[in-house]
Short mmCIF file of C-alpha atoms in Angstrom, two decimals:
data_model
loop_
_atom_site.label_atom_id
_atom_site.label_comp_id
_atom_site.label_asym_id
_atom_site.label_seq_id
_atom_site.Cartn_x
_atom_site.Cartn_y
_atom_site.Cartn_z
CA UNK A 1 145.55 -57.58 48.73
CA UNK A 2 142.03 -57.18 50.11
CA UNK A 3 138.97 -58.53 47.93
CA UNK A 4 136.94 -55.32 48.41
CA UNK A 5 137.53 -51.91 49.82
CA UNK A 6 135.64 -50.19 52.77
CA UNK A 7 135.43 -49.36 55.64
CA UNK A 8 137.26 -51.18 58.11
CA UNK A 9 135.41 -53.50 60.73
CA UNK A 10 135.88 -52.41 64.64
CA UNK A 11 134.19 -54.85 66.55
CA UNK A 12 134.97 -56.61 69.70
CA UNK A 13 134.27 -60.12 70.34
CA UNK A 14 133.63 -61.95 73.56
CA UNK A 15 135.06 -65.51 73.35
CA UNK A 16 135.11 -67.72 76.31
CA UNK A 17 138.37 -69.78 76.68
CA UNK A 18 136.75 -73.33 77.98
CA UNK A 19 140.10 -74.67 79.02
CA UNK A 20 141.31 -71.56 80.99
CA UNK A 21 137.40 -71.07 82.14
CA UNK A 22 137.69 -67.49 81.47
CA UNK A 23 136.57 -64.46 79.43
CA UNK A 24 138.34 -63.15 76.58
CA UNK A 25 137.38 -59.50 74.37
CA UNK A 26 139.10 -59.85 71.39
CA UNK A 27 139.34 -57.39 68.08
CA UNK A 28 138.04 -59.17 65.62
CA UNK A 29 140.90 -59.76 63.16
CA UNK A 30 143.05 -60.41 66.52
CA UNK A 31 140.68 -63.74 66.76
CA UNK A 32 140.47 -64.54 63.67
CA UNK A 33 143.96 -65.21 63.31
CA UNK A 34 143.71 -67.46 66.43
CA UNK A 35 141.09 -69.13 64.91
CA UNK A 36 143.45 -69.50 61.84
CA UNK A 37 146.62 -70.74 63.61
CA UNK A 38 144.24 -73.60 65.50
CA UNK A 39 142.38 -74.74 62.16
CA UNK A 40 144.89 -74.85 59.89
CA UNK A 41 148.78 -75.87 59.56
CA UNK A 42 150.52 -72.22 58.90
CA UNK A 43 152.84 -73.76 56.46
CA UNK A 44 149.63 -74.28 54.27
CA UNK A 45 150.18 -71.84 51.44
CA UNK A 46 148.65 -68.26 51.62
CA UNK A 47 145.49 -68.62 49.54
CA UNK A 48 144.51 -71.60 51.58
CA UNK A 49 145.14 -69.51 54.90
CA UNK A 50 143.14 -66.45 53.34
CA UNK A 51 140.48 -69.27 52.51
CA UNK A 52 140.40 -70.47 56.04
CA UNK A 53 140.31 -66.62 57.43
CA UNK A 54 137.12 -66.00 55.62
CA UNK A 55 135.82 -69.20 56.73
CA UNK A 56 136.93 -68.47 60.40
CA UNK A 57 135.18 -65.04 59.74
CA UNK A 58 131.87 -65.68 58.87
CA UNK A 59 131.26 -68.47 61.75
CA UNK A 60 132.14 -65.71 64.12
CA UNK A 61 129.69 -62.93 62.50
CA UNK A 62 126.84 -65.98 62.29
CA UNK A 63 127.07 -66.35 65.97
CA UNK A 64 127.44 -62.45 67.40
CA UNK A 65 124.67 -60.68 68.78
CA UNK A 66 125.63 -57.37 66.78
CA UNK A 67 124.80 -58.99 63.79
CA UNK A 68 121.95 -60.70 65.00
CA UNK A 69 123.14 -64.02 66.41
CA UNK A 70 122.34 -66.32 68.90
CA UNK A 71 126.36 -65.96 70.42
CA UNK A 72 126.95 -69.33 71.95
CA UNK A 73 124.43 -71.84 73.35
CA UNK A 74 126.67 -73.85 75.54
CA UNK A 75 128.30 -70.84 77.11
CA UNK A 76 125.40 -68.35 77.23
CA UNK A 77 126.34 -64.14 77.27
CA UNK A 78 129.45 -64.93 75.50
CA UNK A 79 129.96 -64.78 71.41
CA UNK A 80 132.17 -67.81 70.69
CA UNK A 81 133.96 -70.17 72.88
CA UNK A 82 137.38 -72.37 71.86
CA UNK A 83 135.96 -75.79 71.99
CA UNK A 84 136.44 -76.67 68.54
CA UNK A 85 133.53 -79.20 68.52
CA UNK A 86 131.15 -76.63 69.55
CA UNK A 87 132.51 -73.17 67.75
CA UNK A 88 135.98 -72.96 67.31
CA UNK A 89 139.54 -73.98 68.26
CA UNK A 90 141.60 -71.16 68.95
CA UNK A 91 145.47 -70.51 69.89
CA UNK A 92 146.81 -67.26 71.62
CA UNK A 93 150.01 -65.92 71.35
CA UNK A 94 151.64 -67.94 74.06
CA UNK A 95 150.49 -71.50 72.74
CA UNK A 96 151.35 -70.41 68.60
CA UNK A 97 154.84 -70.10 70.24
CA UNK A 98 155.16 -73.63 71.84
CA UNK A 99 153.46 -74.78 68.64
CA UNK A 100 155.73 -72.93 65.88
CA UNK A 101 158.68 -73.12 67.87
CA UNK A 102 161.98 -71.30 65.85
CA UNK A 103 159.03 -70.71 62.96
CA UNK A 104 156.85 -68.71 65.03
CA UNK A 105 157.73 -64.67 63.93
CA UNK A 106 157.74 -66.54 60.01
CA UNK A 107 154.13 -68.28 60.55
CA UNK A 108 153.03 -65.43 62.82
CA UNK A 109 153.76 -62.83 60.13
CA UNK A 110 152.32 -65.36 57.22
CA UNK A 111 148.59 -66.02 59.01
CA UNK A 112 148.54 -62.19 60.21
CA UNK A 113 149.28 -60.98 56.31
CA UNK A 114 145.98 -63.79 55.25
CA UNK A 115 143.94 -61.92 57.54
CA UNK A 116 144.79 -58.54 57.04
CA UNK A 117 144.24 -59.42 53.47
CA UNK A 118 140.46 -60.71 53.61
CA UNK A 119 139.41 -58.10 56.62
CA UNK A 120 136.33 -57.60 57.00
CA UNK A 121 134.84 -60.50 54.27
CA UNK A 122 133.15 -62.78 54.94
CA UNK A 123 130.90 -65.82 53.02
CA UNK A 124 127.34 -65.04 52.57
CA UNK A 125 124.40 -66.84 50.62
CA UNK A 126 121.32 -64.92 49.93
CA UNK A 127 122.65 -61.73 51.81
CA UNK A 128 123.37 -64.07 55.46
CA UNK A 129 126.36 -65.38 56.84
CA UNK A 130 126.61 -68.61 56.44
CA UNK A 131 127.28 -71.48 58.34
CA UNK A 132 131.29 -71.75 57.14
CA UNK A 133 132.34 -75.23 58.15
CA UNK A 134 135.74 -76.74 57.18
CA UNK A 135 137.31 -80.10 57.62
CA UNK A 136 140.79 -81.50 57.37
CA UNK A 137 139.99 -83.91 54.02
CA UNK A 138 137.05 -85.04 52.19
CA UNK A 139 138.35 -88.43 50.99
CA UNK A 140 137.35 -87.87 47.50
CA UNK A 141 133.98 -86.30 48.06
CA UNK A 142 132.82 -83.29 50.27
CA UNK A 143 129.11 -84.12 52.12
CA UNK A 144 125.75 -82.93 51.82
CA UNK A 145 124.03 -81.52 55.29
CA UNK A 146 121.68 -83.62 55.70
CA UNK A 147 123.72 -86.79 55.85
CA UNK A 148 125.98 -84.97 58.49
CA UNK A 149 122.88 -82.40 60.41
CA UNK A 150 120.08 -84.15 59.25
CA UNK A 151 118.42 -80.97 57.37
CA UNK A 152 119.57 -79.55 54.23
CA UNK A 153 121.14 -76.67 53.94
CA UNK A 154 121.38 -75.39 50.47
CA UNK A 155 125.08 -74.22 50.48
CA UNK A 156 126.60 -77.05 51.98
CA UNK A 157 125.99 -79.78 48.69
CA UNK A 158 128.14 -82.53 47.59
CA UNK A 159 131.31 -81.74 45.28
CA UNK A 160 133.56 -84.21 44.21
CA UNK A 161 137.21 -83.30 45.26
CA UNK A 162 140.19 -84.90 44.62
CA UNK A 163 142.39 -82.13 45.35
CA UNK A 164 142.81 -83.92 48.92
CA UNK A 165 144.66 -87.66 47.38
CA UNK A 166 148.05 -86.68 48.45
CA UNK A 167 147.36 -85.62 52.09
CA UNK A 168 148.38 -88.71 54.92
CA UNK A 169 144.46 -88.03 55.67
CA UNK A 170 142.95 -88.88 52.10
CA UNK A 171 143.27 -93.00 52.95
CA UNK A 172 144.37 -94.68 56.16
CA UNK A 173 143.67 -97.95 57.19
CA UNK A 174 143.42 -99.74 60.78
CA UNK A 175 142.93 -103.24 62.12
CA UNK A 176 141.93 -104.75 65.23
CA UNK A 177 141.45 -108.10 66.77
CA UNK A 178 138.08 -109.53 67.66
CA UNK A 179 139.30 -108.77 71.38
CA UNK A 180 139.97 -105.16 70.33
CA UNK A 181 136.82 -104.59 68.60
CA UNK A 182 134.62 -106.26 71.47
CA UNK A 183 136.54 -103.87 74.03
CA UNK A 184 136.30 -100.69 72.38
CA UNK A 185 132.42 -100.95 70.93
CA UNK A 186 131.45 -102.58 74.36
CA UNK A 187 129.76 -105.56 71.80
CA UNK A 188 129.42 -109.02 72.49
CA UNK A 189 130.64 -111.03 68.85
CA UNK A 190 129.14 -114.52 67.30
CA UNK A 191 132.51 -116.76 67.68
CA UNK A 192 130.59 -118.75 64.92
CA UNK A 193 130.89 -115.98 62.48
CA UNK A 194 134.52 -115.85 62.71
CA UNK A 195 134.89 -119.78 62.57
CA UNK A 196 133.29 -119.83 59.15
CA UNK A 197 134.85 -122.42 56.29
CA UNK A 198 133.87 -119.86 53.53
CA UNK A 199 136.08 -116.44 53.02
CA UNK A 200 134.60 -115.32 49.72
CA UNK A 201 137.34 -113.62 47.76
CA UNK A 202 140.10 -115.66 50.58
CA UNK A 203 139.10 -119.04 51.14
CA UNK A 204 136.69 -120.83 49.40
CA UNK A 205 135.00 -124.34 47.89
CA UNK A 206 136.54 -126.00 50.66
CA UNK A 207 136.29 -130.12 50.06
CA UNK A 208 136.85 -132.07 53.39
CA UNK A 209 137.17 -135.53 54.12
CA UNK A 210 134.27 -137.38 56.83
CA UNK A 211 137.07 -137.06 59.70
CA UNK A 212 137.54 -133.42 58.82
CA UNK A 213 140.73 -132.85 56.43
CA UNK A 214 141.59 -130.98 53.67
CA UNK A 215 140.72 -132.48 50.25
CA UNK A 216 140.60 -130.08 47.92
CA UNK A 217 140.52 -125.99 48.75
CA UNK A 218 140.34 -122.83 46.61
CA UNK A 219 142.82 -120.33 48.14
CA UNK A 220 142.99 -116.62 46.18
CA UNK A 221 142.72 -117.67 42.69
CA UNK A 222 144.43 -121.28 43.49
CA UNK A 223 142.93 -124.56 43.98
CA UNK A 224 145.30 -127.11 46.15
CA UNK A 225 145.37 -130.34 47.58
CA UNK A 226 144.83 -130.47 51.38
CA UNK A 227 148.44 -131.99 51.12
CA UNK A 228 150.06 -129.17 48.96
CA UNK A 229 149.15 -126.64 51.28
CA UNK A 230 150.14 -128.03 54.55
CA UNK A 231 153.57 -128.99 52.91
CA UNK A 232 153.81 -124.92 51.37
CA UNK A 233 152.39 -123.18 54.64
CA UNK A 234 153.96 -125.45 57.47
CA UNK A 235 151.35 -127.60 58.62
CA UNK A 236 151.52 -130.15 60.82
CA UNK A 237 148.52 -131.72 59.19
CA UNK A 238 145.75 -131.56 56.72
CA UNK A 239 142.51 -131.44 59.34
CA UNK A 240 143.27 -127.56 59.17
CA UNK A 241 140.20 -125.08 60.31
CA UNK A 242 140.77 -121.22 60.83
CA UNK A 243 139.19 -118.14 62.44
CA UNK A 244 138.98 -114.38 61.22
CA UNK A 245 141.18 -113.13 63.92
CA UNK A 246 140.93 -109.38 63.08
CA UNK A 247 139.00 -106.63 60.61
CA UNK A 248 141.03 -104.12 59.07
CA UNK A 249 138.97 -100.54 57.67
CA UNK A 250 139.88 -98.26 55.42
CA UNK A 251 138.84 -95.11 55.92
CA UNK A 252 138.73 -92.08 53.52
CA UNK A 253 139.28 -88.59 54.53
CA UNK A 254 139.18 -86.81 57.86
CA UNK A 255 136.55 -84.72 59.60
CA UNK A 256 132.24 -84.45 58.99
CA UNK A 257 133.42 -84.14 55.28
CA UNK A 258 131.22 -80.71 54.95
CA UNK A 259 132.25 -77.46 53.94
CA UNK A 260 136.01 -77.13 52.69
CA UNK A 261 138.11 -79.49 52.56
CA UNK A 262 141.26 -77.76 53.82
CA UNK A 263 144.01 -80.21 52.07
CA UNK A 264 141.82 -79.51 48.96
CA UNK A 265 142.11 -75.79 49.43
CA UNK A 266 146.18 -76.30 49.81
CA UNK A 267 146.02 -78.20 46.45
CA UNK A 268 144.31 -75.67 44.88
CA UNK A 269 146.34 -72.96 46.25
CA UNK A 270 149.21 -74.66 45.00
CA UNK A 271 147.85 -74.78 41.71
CA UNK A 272 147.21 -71.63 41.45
CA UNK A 273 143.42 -71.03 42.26
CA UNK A 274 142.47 -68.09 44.23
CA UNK A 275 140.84 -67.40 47.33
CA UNK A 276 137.31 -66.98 45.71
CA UNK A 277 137.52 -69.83 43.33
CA UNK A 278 138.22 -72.34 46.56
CA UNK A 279 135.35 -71.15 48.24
CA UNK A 280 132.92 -71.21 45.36
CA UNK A 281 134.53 -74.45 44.45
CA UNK A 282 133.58 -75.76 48.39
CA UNK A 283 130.40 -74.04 48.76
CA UNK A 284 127.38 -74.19 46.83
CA UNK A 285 125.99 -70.26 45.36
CA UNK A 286 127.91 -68.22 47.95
CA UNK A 287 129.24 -64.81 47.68
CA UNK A 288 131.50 -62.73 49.17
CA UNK A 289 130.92 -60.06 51.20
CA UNK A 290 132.31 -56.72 52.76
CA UNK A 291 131.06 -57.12 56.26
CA UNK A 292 129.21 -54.02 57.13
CA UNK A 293 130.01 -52.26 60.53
CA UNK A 294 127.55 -52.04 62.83
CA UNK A 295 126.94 -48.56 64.16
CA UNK A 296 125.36 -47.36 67.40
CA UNK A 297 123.33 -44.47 65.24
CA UNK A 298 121.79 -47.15 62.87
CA UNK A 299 121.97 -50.32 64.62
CA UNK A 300 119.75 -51.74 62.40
CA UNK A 301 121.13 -50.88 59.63
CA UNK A 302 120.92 -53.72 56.57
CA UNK A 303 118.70 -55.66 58.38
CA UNK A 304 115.22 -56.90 56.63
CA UNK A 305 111.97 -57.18 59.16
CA UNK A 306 109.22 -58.61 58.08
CA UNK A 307 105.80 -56.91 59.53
CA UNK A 308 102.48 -58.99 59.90
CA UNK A 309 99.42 -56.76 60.59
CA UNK A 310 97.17 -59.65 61.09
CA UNK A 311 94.82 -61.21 58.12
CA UNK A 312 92.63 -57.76 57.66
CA UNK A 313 89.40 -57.17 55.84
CA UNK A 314 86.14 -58.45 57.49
CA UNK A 315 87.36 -61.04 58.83
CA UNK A 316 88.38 -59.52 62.33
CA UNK A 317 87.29 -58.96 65.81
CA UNK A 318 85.51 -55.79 66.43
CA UNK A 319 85.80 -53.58 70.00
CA UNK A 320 82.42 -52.89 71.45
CA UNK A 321 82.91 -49.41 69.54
CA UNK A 322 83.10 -50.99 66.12
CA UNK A 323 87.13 -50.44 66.25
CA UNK A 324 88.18 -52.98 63.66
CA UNK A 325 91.15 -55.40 64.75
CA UNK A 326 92.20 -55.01 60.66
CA UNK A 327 92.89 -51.24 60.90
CA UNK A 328 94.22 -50.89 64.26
CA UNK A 329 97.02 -53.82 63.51
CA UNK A 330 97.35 -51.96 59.92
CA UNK A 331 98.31 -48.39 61.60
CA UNK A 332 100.70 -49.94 64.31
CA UNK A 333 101.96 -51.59 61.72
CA UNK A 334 102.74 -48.61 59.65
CA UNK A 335 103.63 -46.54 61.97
CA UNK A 336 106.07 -49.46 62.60
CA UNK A 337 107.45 -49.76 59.19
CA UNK A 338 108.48 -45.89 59.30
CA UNK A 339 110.51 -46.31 62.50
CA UNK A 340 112.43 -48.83 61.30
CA UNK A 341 112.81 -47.49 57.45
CA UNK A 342 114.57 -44.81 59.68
CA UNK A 343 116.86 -46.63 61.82
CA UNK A 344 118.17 -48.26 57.99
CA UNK A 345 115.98 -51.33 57.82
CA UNK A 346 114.24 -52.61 54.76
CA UNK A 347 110.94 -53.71 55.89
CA UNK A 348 108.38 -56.03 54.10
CA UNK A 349 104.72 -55.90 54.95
CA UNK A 350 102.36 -58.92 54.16
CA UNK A 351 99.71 -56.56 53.84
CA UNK A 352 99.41 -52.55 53.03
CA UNK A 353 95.79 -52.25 53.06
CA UNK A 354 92.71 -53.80 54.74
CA UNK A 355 92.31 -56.43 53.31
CA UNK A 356 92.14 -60.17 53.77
CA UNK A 357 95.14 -62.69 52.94
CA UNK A 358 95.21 -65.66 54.53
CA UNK A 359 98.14 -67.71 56.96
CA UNK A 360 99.30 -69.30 54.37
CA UNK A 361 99.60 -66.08 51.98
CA UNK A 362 101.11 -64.16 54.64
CA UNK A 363 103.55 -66.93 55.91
CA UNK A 364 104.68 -67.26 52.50
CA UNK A 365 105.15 -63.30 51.95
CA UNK A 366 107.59 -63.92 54.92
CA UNK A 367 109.72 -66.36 53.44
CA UNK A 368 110.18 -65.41 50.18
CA UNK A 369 111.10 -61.56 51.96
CA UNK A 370 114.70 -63.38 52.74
CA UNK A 371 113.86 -61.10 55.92
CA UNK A 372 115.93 -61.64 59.39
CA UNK A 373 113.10 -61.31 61.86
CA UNK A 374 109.54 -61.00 61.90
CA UNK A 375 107.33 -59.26 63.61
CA UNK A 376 103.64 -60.47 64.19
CA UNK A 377 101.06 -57.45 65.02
CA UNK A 378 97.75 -58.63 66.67
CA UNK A 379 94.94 -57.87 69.81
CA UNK A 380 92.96 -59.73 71.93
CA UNK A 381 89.62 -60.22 71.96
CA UNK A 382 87.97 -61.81 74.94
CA UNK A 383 84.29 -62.62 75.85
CA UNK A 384 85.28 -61.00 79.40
CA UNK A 385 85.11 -56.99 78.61
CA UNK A 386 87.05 -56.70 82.11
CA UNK A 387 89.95 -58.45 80.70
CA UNK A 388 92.79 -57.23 78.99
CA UNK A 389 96.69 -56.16 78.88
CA UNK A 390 99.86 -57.19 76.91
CA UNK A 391 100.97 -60.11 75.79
CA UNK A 392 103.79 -62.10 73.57
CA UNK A 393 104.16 -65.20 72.10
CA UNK A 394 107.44 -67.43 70.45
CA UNK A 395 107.51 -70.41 69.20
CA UNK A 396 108.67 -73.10 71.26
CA UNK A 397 112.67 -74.04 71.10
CA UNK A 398 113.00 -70.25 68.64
CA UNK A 399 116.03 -69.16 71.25
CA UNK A 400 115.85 -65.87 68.81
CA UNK A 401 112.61 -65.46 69.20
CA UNK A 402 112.21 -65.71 72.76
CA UNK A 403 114.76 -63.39 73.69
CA UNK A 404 113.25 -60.74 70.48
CA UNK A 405 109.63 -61.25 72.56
CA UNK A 406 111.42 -60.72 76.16
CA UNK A 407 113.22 -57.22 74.70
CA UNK A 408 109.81 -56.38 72.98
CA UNK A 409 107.89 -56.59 75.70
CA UNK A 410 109.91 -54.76 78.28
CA UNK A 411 109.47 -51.83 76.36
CA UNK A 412 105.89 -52.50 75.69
CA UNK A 413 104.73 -52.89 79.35
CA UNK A 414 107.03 -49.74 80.30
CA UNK A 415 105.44 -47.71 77.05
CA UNK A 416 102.23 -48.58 77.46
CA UNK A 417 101.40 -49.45 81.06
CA UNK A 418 98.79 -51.90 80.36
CA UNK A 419 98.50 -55.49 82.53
CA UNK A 420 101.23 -57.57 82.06
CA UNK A 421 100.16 -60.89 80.56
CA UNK A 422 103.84 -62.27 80.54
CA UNK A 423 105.74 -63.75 77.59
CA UNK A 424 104.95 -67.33 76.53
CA UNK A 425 105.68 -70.30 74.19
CA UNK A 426 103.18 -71.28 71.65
CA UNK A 427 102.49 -73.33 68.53
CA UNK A 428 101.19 -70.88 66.56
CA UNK A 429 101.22 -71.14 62.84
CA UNK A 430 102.96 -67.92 61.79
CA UNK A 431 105.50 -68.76 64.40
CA UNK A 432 106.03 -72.24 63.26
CA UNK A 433 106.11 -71.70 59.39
CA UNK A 434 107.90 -68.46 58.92
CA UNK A 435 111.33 -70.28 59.60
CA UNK A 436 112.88 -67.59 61.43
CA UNK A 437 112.86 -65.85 65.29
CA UNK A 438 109.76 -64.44 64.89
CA UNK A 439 107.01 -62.74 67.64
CA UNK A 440 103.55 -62.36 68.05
CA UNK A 441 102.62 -59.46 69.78
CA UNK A 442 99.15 -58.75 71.03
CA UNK A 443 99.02 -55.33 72.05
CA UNK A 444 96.07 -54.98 74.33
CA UNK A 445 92.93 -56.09 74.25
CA UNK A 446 90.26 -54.77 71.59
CA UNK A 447 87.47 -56.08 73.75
CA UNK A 448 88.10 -54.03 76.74
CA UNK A 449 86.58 -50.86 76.34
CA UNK A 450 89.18 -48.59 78.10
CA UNK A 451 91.83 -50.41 75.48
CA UNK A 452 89.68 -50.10 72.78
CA UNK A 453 89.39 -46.28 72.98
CA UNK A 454 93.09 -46.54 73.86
CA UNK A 455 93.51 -48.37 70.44
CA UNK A 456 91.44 -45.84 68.50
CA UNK A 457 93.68 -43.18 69.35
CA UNK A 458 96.58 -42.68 66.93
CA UNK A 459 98.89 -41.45 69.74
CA UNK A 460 98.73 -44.33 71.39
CA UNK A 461 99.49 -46.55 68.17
CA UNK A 462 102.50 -45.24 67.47
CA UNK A 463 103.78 -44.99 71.47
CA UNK A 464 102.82 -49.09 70.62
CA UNK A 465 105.22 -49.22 67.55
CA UNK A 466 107.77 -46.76 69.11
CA UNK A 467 107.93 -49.14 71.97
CA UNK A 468 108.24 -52.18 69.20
CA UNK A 469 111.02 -50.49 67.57
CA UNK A 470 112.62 -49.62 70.88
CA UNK A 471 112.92 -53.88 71.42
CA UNK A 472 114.04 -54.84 68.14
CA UNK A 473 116.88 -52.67 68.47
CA UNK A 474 117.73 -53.94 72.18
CA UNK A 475 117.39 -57.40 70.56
CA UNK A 476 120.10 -56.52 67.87
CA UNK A 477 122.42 -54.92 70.71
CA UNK A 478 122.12 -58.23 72.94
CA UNK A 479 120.19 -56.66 75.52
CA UNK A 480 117.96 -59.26 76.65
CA UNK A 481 117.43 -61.26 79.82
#
């Protein structure tokens, strides 16, 4: 039974297979239950394979270009890829037979019906996919991200689980020699250390004689005689010494230990929870959400863009007219904002009049907007009234935001015909503190007196935000070099 009704999702996805080394377009449910049938074991009861579905989901629609991700770094023009390290595992037809053997039409039918029955939903926190990660068992405890990533993510927190203790993965133990452990870590090992005549907890308040034998020794919980123990263990004598000749660890769970634990989610399936409560129980303030279809009319429909017309009020560069910097970034800005309100985005403006607010206002404005992109609106002003054109600017190692600035300023240079000044990196504060892809745009060049008058003119503005809107929605349709 599906969570919510709508309308249903149509989207392709375009996974690269790493071991085959070829592409693979994919319905989306059709790769979700590959995804499914590689995470988790299909005899896994159905609440814990509709868990895994939604979790298998959302990773996909965090990663596709439609919906405004980055597809996949490693493989680059391609949405996911199998390597289950990187995005996900993933099993077609041919290998769920070899794997499910005489089970496969049972299994098959079972991971198809826990798909079908969470289609189109997927995990979202504050409106966004969210990063969905799962892992085999926690080991009593799930892990917060920054122990695992390094940064903290605020749905991914600790949650004590011990819905996991009666998987083979909640405790298993291994031991290896001091030869094994020097050959596998490549470490060189103190043979002093191991020759030690104290094992607290083992062997302890050893008493030996001048020529080296046993007196007295504390064994356990046991004191005995040099004598008594070589006559109970064996020994040929009472000058005994010993060596630890291998470690054994313990180790708890199996996996990074963030996200859902996926022998936690069979418990609780077993026990009755449903699908929602074993997400909710595995990640921190989530929700979840009917995945809206992306349309070719309204491509940006849903989406929040954040608009920056600069810090306004007196504080600006002025053309050799007068033209204030201020206004002209207001009215390309507005002009802007209607566009998009149009195409079904919710836009948030730092400023709506001319007026001053300063970086830190502005970058804050951004933040708190929850908004997917932002757009920076500015011109140049140069001592040299000769100079002048359009430029772009990203923050260095934003991936989003370079390839937003690339689709932006195609359209501006083809719109607007000005110099090309190229698209570079730069540590600019707006780009570094608004915390998502994010472009600064200077339009032309205020101090130029043929731009200037250009700038003045309100026809020319908004062929300047038409040709803004025209790259934001190239961004969003993965059109960018």
């Amino acid at each position: 039974m599906r969570i919510m009704e709508g309308e249903e999702i149509n989207v392709k996805i375009k996974m690269f297979d790493v071991v085959g080394k070829k592409e693979n377009v994919l319905d989306m449910e059709k790769y979700v239950e590959g995804a499914v049938a590689f995470a988790m074991p299909a005899e896994f009861p159905l609440e814990a394979l509709k868990a895994q579905a939604v979790c298998s989901r959302t990773i996909a629609v965090r990663r596709m270009t439609v919906f405004g991700g980055s597809g996949c770094r490693r493989h680059p023009g391609f949405e996911v890829c199998t390597d289950p390290e990187h995005c996900q595992g993933f099993l077609d037809e041919e290998e769920r037979r070899i794997l499910w053997g005489a089970r496969f039409e049972e299994y098959s039918s079972k991971v198809k019906e826990a798909v079908m029955d969470t289609a189109g939903i997927i995990l979202t926190y504050n409106g966004k996919p969210i990063e969905a990660v799962y892992h085999r068992a926690c080991g009593g405890s799930t892990e917060d991200s920054e122990n695992v990533w390094g940064n903290s993510v605020s749905y991914l927190r600790r949650v004590e689980c011990d819905y996991c203790k009666n998987s083979a993965e909640w405790r298993t133990v291994r031991t290896f020699s001091e030869k094994q452990l020097k050959n596998k870590l490549g470490i060189a090992l103190d043979e002093a250390r191991f020759d030690k005549s104290r094992v607290p907890g083992i062997i302890d308040n050893v008493q030996s004689t001048k020529s080296g034998r046993i007196r007295k020794i504390k064994i356990g919980d046991m004191v005995f005689d040099g004598a008594d123990v070589k006559r109970l263990l064996g020994f040929n004598s009472t000058k005994i010494s010993w060596k630890i000749s291998a470690i054994t660890f313990e180790v708890m769970g199996k996996g990074h230990g963030l996200g859902m634990c996926q022998h936690g989610a069979r418990t609780m399936a077993l026990m009755g929870f449903p699908l929602d409560e074993i997400l909710k129980f595995y990640f921190t303030g989530v929700e979840l959400s009917e995945l809206k279809a992306p349309t070719v009319a309204k491509p940006l429909f849903g989406k929040i863009i954040a608009i920056d017309p600069g810090r306004g009020g007196d504080a600006n560069h002025c053309g050799p007219m007068g033209l204030s910097e201020g206004y002209v970034n207001l009215e390309i800005a507005r002009s802007l904002e209607s566009l998009l309100k149009k195409e079904g985005a919710r836009v948030v403006m730092t400023r709506d009049k001319n007026e001053y607010k300063s970086l830190h206002e502005r970058a804050r404005v951004i933040n708190d907007s929850n908004a997917d992109i932002a757009v920076i609106i500015h011109q140049n002003c140069w001592e040299d009234e000769k100079s002048g054109g359009t430029e772009l600017f990203y923050l260095p190692g934003d991936e989003k935001g370079r390839r937003l600035s690339l689709c932006i300023h195609k359209e501006l240079i083809s719109e607007l015909k000005l110099k090309d000044l190229g698209v570079k990196e730069a540590d600019l504060y707006l780009l570094r503190e608004t915390r998502i892809p994010s472009t600064l745009i200077n339009v032309a060049c205020l101090s130029n007196p043929e731009e200037e008058r250009l700038l003045s003119e309100r026809e020319f503005r908004e062929r300047a935000a038409y040709a803004i809107l025209t790259g934001i929605i190239a961004y969003y349709q993965g059109h960018f070099s």
